[in-house]
PDB file of C-alpha atoms in Angstrom:
ATOM      1  CA  ALA K   1    -139.117-214.121  -0.992  1.00 57.00           C
ATOM      2  CA  GLN K   2    -136.300-211.738  -2.134  1.00 61.00           C
ATOM      3  CA  VAL K   3    -134.663-213.162  -5.337  1.00 88.00           C
ATOM      4  CA  LEU K   4    -131.645-210.967  -5.391  1.00 95.00           C
ATOM      5  CA  MET K   5    -129.941-209.288  -2.348  1.00 96.00           C
ATOM      6  CA  GLU K   6    -127.320-206.711  -2.605  1.00 97.00           C
ATOM      7  CA  SER K   7    -124.818-205.751   0.142  1.00 97.00           C
ATOM      8  CA  GLY K   8    -121.387-203.910   0.353  1.00 98.00           C
ATOM      9  CA  GLY K   9    -122.479-200.286  -0.126  1.00 97.00           C
ATOM     10  CA  GLY K  10    -121.308-197.473   2.107  1.00 98.00           C
ATOM     11  CA  SER K  11    -120.009-194.016   2.327  1.00 98.00           C
ATOM     12  CA  VAL K  12    -116.408-193.443   1.065  1.00 98.00           C
ATOM     13  CA  GLN K  13    -114.034-190.608   0.182  1.00 98.00           C
ATOM     14  CA  ALA K  14    -113.361-189.858  -3.392  1.00 98.00           C
ATOM     15  CA  GLY K  15    -110.502-192.117  -4.707  1.00 98.00           C
ATOM     16  CA  GLY K  16    -111.716-194.986  -2.292  1.00 98.00           C
ATOM     17  CA  SER K  17    -112.966-198.453  -3.187  1.00 98.00           C
ATOM     18  CA  LEU K  18    -116.026-200.588  -2.417  1.00 98.00           C
ATOM     19  CA  ARG K  19    -116.916-204.075  -3.335  1.00 98.00           C
ATOM     20  CA  LEU K  20    -120.692-204.783  -3.916  1.00 98.00           C
ATOM     21  CA  ALA K  21    -122.039-208.298  -3.707  1.00 98.00           C
ATOM     22  CA  CYS K  22    -125.322-209.661  -5.001  1.00 97.00           C
ATOM     23  CA  THR K  23    -126.742-213.119  -3.934  1.00 96.00           C
ATOM     24  CA  ALA K  24    -129.443-214.810  -5.795  1.00 94.00           C
ATOM     25  CA  SER K  25    -131.812-217.176  -3.739  1.00 89.00           C
ATOM     26  CA  GLY K  26    -135.035-219.048  -4.297  1.00 82.00           C
ATOM     27  CA  ALA K  27    -136.182-220.997  -7.208  1.00 77.00           C
ATOM     28  CA  THR K  28    -136.613-218.178  -9.791  1.00 82.00           C
ATOM     29  CA  ILE K  29    -133.030-217.687 -11.156  1.00 85.00           C
ATOM     30  CA  ILE K  30    -132.198-221.319 -12.024  1.00 85.00           C
ATOM     31  CA  PRO K  31    -129.922-222.129 -13.300  1.00 90.00           C
ATOM     32  CA  TYR K  32    -127.950-219.095 -12.071  1.00 93.00           C
ATOM     33  CA  SER K  33    -125.195-219.832 -14.548  1.00 91.00           C
ATOM     34  CA  SER K  34    -127.564-219.275 -17.582  1.00 92.00           C
ATOM     35  CA  TYR K  35    -128.411-215.829 -16.650  1.00 94.00           C
ATOM     36  CA  SER K  36    -126.793-212.558 -17.791  1.00 96.00           C
ATOM     37  CA  MET K  37    -126.326-210.530 -14.707  1.00 96.00           C
ATOM     38  CA  ALA K  38    -125.936-206.702 -14.516  1.00 97.00           C
ATOM     39  CA  TRP K  39    -125.350-203.747 -12.026  1.00 98.00           C
ATOM     40  CA  PHE K  40    -127.448-200.702 -12.705  1.00 98.00           C
ATOM     41  CA  ARG K  41    -127.437-197.448 -10.686  1.00 98.00           C
ATOM     42  CA  GLN K  42    -129.933-194.657 -10.077  1.00 98.00           C
ATOM     43  CA  ALA K  43    -128.598-191.260  -8.946  1.00 97.00           C
ATOM     44  CA  PRO K  44    -130.303-189.273  -6.224  1.00 95.00           C
ATOM     45  CA  GLY K  45    -133.407-187.492  -7.753  1.00 95.00           C
ATOM     46  CA  GLU K  46    -133.240-189.367 -10.924  1.00 95.00           C
ATOM     47  CA  GLU K  47    -135.808-191.889 -12.071  1.00 94.00           C
ATOM     48  CA  ARG K  48    -133.675-193.508 -14.779  1.00 94.00           C
ATOM     49  CA  ARG K  49    -131.511-196.634 -13.819  1.00 96.00           C
ATOM     50  CA  ASP K  50    -128.347-196.805 -16.000  1.00 96.00           C
ATOM     51  CA  ARG K  51    -126.447-199.969 -16.425  1.00 97.00           C
ATOM     52  CA  VAL K  52    -122.852-199.736 -15.384  1.00 98.00           C
ATOM     53  CA  ALA K  53    -121.759-203.259 -15.800  1.00 98.00           C
ATOM     54  CA  ARG K  54    -122.879-206.532 -17.406  1.00 97.00           C
ATOM     55  CA  ILE K  55    -121.591-210.139 -17.316  1.00 97.00           C
ATOM     56  CA  ASP K  56    -123.124-212.760 -19.554  1.00 95.00           C
ATOM     57  CA  PRO K  57    -123.211-216.548 -18.958  1.00 95.00           C
ATOM     58  CA  ASP K  58    -120.007-216.973 -21.078  1.00 94.00           C
ATOM     59  CA  GLY K  59    -118.150-214.335 -18.876  1.00 95.00           C
ATOM     60  CA  ASP K  60    -118.212-211.542 -21.396  1.00 96.00           C
ATOM     61  CA  THR K  61    -118.321-208.063 -19.632  1.00 97.00           C
ATOM     62  CA  THR K  62    -119.405-204.739 -20.967  1.00 96.00           C
ATOM     63  CA  TYR K  63    -118.971-201.379 -19.283  1.00 97.00           C
ATOM     64  CA  PRO K  64    -119.905-197.852 -20.219  1.00 97.00           C
ATOM     65  CA  SER K  65    -117.076-195.399 -20.664  1.00 97.00           C
ATOM     66  CA  ALA K  66    -118.061-193.452 -17.339  1.00 97.00           C
ATOM     67  CA  VAL K  67    -116.812-196.567 -15.321  1.00 98.00           C
ATOM     68  CA  ALA K  68    -114.484-198.561 -17.709  1.00 98.00           C
ATOM     69  CA  GLY K  69    -111.185-199.076 -16.006  1.00 98.00           C
ATOM     70  CA  ARG K  70    -112.481-198.339 -12.550  1.00 98.00           C
ATOM     71  CA  PHE K  71    -115.280-201.015 -12.111  1.00 98.00           C
ATOM     72  CA  THR K  72    -114.984-204.648 -12.424  1.00 98.00           C
ATOM     73  CA  ILE K  73    -118.038-207.061 -12.572  1.00 98.00           C
ATOM     74  CA  SER K  74    -117.340-210.868 -11.732  1.00 98.00           C
ATOM     75  CA  ARG K  75    -119.620-213.823 -10.766  1.00 97.00           C
ATOM     76  CA  ASP K  76    -119.190-216.941  -8.769  1.00 97.00           C
ATOM     77  CA  ASN K  77    -121.704-219.393 -10.142  1.00 95.00           C
ATOM     78  CA  ALA K  78    -121.119-221.945  -7.438  1.00 95.00           C
ATOM     79  CA  LYS K  79    -122.259-219.316  -4.822  1.00 95.00           C
ATOM     80  CA  ASN K  80    -124.909-217.753  -7.070  1.00 95.00           C
ATOM     81  CA  THR K  81    -123.279-214.470  -6.393  1.00 97.00           C
ATOM     82  CA  LEU K  82    -122.327-211.360  -8.324  1.00 98.00           C
ATOM     83  CA  TYR K  83    -119.782-208.840  -7.504  1.00 98.00           C
ATOM     84  CA  LEU K  84    -118.788-205.247  -8.559  1.00 98.00           C
ATOM     85  CA  GLN K  85    -115.392-204.095  -7.598  1.00 98.00           C
ATOM     86  CA  MET K  86    -115.485-200.187  -7.610  1.00 98.00           C
ATOM     87  CA  ASN K  87    -112.059-198.349  -7.575  1.00 98.00           C
ATOM     88  CA  ASP K  88    -111.150-194.675  -7.806  1.00 98.00           C
ATOM     89  CA  LEU K  89    -114.648-193.644  -6.839  1.00 98.00           C
ATOM     90  CA  ARG K  90    -115.876-190.202  -7.734  1.00 98.00           C
ATOM     91  CA  PRO K  91    -118.682-188.135  -6.335  1.00 98.00           C
ATOM     92  CA  GLU K  92    -120.568-188.802  -9.567  1.00 97.00           C
ATOM     93  CA  ASP K  93    -120.621-192.508  -8.671  1.00 98.00           C
ATOM     94  CA  THR K  94    -123.046-191.635  -5.739  1.00 98.00           C
ATOM     95  CA  ALA K  95    -126.201-193.584  -6.320  1.00 98.00           C
ATOM     96  CA  MET K  96    -128.299-196.616  -5.403  1.00 98.00           C
ATOM     97  CA  TYR K  97    -126.754-199.575  -7.062  1.00 98.00           C
ATOM     98  CA  TYR K  98    -129.057-202.494  -7.959  1.00 98.00           C
ATOM     99  CA  CYS K  99    -128.165-205.925  -9.438  1.00 97.00           C
ATOM    100  CA  ALA K 100    -130.580-207.406 -12.105  1.00 96.00           C
ATOM    101  CA  ALA K 101    -130.882-210.787 -13.898  1.00 95.00           C
ATOM    102  CA  ARG K 102    -132.121-211.658 -17.380  1.00 94.00           C
ATOM    103  CA  PRO K 103    -132.022-214.983 -19.083  1.00 92.00           C
ATOM    104  CA  TYR K 104    -129.166-215.682 -21.387  1.00 89.00           C
ATOM    105  CA  THR K 105    -128.478-212.238 -22.869  1.00 90.00           C
ATOM    106  CA  GLY K 106    -128.118-208.711 -21.301  1.00 89.00           C
ATOM    107  CA  SER K 107    -129.716-205.522 -22.267  1.00 91.00           C
ATOM    108  CA  LEU K 108    -128.968-201.742 -21.816  1.00 89.00           C
ATOM    109  CA  GLN K 109    -132.648-201.187 -20.755  1.00 92.00           C
ATOM    110  CA  ALA K 110    -133.576-201.704 -17.165  1.00 93.00           C
ATOM    111  CA  ARG K 111    -137.170-202.538 -18.415  1.00 93.00           C
ATOM    112  CA  ASP K 112    -135.871-205.883 -19.936  1.00 93.00           C
ATOM    113  CA  TYR K 113    -134.859-207.169 -16.541  1.00 93.00           C
ATOM    114  CA  ALA K 114    -137.459-208.932 -14.582  1.00 87.00           C
ATOM    115  CA  ALA K 115    -135.475-209.724 -11.388  1.00 92.00           C
ATOM    116  CA  TRP K 116    -134.129-207.016  -9.233  1.00 94.00           C
ATOM    117  CA  GLY K 117    -132.708-206.514  -5.782  1.00 94.00           C
ATOM    118  CA  GLN K 118    -133.663-203.903  -3.422  1.00 95.00           C
ATOM    119  CA  GLY K 119    -130.463-201.843  -3.888  1.00 97.00           C
ATOM    120  CA  THR K 120    -127.461-200.777  -1.810  1.00 98.00           C
ATOM    121  CA  ARG K 121    -126.528-197.154  -1.408  1.00 98.00           C
ATOM    122  CA  VAL K 122    -123.215-195.793  -2.376  1.00 98.00           C
ATOM    123  CA  THR K 123    -122.026-192.366  -1.390  1.00 98.00           C
ATOM    124  CA  VAL K 124    -118.899-190.783  -2.316  1.00 98.00           C
ATOM    125  CA  ASN K 125    -117.727-187.744  -0.532  1.00 97.00           C
ATOM    126  CA  SER K 126    -115.513-185.202  -2.142  1.00 94.00           C
TER     127      SER K 126
END
């Protein structure tokens, strides 16, 4: 059974906004509130997944400079759902976006996350 499921991707014009969601289900990520959650993205033709946002169980958030001030990560523990509000989107934000879960603390490295969704595609047109 799928542990994490992303939604909300699509195609937008530069300067537009999208809100991604990621819902956890099943018996793996329990309790959800104790997991550090993150959004990663993988650009077309790239193998690497880069983290674009992280939120820890205590609500602490981190963003790389490429998205700081434009992206906002949040979580609703009652709904086991993670969000990513993306504003002022740019063509370079075009990628497959994945949510990931890791117990207690986050990591910059995708390999440190054991639970992943299947991704949702975001395309930003210039």
